[in-house]
Tab-separated table of C-alpha atoms in Angstrom:
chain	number	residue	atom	x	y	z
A	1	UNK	CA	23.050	7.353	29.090
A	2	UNK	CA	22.922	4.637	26.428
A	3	UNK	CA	22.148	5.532	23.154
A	4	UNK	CA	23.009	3.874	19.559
A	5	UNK	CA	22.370	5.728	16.461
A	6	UNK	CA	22.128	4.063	12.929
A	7	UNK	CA	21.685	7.259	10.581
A	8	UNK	CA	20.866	5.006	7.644
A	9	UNK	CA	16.965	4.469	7.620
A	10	UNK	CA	16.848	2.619	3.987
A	11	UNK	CA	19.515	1.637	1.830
A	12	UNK	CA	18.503	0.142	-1.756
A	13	UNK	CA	20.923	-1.613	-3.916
A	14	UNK	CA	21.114	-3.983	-6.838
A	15	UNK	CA	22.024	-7.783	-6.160
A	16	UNK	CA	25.717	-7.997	-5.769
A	17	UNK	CA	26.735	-4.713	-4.805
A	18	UNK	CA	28.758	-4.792	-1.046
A	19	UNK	CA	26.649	-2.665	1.429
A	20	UNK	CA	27.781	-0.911	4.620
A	21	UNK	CA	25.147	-0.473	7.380
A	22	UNK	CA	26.533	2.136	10.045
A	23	UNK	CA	26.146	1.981	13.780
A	24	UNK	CA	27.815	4.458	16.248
A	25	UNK	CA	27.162	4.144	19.818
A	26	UNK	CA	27.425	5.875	22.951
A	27	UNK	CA	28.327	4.384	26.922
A	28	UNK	CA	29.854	4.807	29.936
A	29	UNK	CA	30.204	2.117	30.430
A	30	UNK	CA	33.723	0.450	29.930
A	31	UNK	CA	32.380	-3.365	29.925
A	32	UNK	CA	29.790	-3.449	27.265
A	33	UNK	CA	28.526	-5.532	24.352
A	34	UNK	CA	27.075	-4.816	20.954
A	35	UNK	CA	24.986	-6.614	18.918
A	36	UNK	CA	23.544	-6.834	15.324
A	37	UNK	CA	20.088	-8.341	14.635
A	38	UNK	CA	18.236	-9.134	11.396
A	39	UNK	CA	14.355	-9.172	11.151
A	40	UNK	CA	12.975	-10.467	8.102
A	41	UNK	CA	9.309	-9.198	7.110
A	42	UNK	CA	8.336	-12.381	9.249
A	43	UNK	CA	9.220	-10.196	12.146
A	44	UNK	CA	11.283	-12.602	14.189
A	45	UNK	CA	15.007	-11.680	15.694
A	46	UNK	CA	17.364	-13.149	14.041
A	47	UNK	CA	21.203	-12.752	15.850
A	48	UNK	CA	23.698	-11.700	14.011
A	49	UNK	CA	26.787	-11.541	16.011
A	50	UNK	CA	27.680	-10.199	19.394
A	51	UNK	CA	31.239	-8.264	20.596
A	52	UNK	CA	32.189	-7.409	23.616
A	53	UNK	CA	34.285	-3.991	24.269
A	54	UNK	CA	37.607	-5.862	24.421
A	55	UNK	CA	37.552	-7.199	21.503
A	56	UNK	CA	38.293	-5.073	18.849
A	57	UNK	CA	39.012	-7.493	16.471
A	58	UNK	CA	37.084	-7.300	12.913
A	59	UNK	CA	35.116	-10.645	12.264
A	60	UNK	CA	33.958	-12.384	8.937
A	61	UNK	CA	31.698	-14.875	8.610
A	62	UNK	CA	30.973	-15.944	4.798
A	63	UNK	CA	29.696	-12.887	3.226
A	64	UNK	CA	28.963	-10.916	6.872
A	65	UNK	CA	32.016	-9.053	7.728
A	66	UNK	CA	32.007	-6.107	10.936
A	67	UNK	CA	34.090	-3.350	11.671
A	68	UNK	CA	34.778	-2.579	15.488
A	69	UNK	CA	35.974	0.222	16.174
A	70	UNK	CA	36.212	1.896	19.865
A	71	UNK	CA	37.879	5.352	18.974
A	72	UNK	CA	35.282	6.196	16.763
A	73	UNK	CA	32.517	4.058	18.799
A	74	UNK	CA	31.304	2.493	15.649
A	75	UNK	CA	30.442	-0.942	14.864
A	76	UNK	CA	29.641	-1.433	11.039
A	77	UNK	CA	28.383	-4.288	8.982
A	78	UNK	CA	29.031	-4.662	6.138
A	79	UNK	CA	27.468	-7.783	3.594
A	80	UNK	CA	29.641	-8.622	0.520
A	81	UNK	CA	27.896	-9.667	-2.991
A	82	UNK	CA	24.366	-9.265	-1.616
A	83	UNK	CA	21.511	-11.372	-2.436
A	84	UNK	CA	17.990	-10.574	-2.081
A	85	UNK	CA	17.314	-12.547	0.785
A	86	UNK	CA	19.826	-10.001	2.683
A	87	UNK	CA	16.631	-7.835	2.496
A	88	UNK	CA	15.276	-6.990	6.263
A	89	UNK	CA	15.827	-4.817	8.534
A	90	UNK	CA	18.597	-4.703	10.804
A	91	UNK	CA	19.388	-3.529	13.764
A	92	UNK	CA	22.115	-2.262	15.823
A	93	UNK	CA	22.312	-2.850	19.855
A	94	UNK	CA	23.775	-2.224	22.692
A	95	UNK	CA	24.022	-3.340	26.849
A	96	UNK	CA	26.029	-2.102	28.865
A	97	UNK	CA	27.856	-4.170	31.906
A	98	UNK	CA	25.822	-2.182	34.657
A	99	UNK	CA	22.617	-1.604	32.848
A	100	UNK	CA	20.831	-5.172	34.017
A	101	UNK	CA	21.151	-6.828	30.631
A	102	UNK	CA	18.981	-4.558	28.720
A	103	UNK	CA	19.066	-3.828	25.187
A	104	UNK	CA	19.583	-0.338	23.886
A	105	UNK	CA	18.372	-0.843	20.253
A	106	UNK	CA	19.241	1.582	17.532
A	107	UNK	CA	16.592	2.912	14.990
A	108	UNK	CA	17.120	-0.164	12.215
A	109	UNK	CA	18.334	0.032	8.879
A	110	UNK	CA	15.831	-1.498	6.328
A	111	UNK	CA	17.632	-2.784	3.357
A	112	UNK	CA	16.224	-3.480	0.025
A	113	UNK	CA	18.333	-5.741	-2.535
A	114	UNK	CA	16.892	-5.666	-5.472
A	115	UNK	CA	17.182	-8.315	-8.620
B	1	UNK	CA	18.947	-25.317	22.098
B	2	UNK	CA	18.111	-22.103	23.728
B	3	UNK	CA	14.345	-22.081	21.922
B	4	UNK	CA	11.945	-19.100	22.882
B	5	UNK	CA	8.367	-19.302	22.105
B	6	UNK	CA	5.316	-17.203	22.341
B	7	UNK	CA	1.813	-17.865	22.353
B	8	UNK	CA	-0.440	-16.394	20.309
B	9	UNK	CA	1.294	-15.067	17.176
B	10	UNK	CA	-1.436	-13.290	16.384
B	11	UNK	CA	-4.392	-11.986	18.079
B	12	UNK	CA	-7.121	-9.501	17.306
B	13	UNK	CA	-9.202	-8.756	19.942
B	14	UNK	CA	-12.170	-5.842	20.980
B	15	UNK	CA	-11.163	-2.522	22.771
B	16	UNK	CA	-11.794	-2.907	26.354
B	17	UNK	CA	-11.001	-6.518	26.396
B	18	UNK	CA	-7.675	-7.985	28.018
B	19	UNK	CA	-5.303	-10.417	26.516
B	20	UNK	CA	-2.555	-12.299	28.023
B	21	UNK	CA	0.570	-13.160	25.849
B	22	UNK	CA	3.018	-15.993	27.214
B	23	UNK	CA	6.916	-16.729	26.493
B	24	UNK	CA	8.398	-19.340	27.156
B	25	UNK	CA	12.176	-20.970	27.049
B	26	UNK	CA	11.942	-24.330	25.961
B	27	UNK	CA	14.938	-25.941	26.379
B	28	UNK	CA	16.389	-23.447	29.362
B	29	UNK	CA	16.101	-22.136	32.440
B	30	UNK	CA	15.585	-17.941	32.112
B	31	UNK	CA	15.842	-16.210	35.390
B	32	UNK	CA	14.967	-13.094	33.725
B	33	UNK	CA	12.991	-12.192	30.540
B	34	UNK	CA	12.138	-8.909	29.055
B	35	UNK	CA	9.151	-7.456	27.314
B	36	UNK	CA	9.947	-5.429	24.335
B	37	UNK	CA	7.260	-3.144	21.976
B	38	UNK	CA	7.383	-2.687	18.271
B	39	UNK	CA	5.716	-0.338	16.092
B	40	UNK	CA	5.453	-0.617	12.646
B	41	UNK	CA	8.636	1.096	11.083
B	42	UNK	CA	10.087	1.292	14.554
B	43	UNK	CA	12.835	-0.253	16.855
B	44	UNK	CA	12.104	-2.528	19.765
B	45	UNK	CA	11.838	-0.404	22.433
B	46	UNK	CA	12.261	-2.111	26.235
B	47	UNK	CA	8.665	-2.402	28.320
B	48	UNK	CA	10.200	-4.356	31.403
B	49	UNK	CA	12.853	-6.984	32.974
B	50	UNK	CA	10.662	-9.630	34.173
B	51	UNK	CA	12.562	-11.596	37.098
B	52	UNK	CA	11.304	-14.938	38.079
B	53	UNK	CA	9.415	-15.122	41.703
B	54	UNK	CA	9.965	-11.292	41.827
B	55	UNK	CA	8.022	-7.816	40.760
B	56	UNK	CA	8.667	-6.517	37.010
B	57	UNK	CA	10.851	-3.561	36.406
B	58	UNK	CA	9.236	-1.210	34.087
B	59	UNK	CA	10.665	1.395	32.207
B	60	UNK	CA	10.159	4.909	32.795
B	61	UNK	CA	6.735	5.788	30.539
B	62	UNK	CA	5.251	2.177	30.547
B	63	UNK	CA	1.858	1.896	32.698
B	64	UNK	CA	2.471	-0.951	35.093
B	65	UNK	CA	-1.123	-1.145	35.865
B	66	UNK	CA	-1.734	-1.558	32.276
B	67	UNK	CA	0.908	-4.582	31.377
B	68	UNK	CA	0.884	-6.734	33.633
B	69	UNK	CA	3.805	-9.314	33.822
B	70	UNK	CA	3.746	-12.229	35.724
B	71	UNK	CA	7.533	-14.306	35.819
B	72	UNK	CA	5.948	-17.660	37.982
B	73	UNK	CA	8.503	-20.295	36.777
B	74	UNK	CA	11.998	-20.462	35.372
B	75	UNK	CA	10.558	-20.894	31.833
B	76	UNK	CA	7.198	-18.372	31.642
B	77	UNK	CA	6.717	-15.496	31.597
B	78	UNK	CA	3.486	-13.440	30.949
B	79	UNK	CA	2.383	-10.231	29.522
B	80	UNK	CA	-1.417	-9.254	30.632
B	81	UNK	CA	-2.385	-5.919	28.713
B	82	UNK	CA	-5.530	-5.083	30.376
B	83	UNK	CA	-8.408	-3.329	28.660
B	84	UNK	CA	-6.382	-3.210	25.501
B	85	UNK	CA	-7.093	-0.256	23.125
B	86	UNK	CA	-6.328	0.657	19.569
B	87	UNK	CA	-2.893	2.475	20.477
B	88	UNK	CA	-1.772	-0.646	22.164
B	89	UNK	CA	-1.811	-2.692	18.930
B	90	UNK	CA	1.958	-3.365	17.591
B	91	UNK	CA	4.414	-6.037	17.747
B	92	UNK	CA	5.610	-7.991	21.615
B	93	UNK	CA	8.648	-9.712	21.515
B	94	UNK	CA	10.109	-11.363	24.488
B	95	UNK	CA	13.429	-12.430	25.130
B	96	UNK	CA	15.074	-14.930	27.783
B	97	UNK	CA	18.573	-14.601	29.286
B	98	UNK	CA	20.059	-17.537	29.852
B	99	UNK	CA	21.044	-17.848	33.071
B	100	UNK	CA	24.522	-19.050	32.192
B	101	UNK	CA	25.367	-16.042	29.851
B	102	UNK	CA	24.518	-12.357	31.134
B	103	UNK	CA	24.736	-11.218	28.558
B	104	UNK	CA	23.127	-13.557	26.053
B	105	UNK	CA	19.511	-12.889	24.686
B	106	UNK	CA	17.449	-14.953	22.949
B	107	UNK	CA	14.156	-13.721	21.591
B	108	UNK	CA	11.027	-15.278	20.722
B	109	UNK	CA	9.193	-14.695	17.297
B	110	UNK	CA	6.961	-12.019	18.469
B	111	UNK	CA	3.166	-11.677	18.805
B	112	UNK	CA	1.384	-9.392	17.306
B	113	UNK	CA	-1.754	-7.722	18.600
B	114	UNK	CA	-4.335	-5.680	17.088
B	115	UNK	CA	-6.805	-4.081	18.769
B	116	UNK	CA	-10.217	-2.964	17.331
């Protein structure tokens, strides 16, 4: 079974502060991919970035920075300096090789930065 | 490129009535789209993988008789939820794999019904 587990449900901070959102996943699969999403109050999906299980190489892009990590089946993001339109929700997912191309979404962290 | 749409945004509509929700990939050719549900403060959770010229696969718990999906061309796909009640209300986002990229996703902006 698929299953991907962000433990944070809300996470205030002050504009600025670095923020860590957690994601830990579970597969059995050996090929899969994992995803982070951001949806604004608007509602709309917006990607994030997208690893596959090979690559466990950390990424940064401007302020957006995540942490792969296989032996502990995390993949955290993490935004540097945050602003206050960093505040959405955001989501964690998952799809396995063999599961079809589905999405396994975790529960979503909403994130409040706050002036 | 790789543009999803959906049509309505919004629609409010009686209880008992049916209303049919359309996605479409604008600038691509999606063999297979899925259906996704949102309630408020929830995550998306996965309806049905809509494959084009072929029957939806639902997931386990989702009445197939009740959401109808209808995959006629490489670039629509449709979401029928017949005699729609209150409990149905909440947020339908679709999403289009491109056929070049198993793996890649893209979603459309969601539509959001509410039933009265």
């Amino acid at each position: 079974a698929q299953k991907v587990t962000q433990a944070q449900t809300e996470i205030s901070v002050v504009e600025k502060e670095d923020v860590t959102l957690d994601c830990v996943y579970e597969t059995r699969d050996t090929t899969y991919y994992l995803f982070w999403y951001k949806q604004p109050p608007s509602g709309e999906l917006v990607f994030l970035i997208r690893r596959n299980s090979f690559d466990e190489q950390n990424e940064i892009s401007g302020r957006y920075s995540w942490n792969f990590q296989k032996s502990t089946s995390s993949f955290n993001f993490t935004i540097t300096a945050s602003q206050v339109v960093d505040s959405a929700v955001y989501f964690c997912a998952l799809s396995g090789l063999n599961q079809g191309g589905k999405l396994i979404f975790g529960q979503g962290t909403e994130l409040s930065v706050k002036p | 490129g790789a543009v999803v749409s959906q049509h309505p945004s919004r629609v409010i509509c009686k209880s008992g009535t049916s209303v049919k929700i359309e996605c479409r990939s604008l600038d691509f050719q999606a063999t297979t789209m899925f259906w996704y549900r949102q309630f408020p403060k929830q995550s998306l959770m996965l309806m049905a993988t809509s494959n084009e010229g072929s029957k939806a696969t639902y997931e386990q718990g989702v009445e197939k008789d009740k959401f109808l999906i209808n995959h006629a061309s490489l670039t629509l796909s449709t979401l029928t939820v017949t005699s729609a009640h209150p409990e149905d209300s909440s947020f339908y986002i679709c999403s289009a794999r491109w056929w070049r990229d198993y793996n890649e996703q893209f979603f459309g902006p969601g539509t959001r019904l509410t039933v009265l």
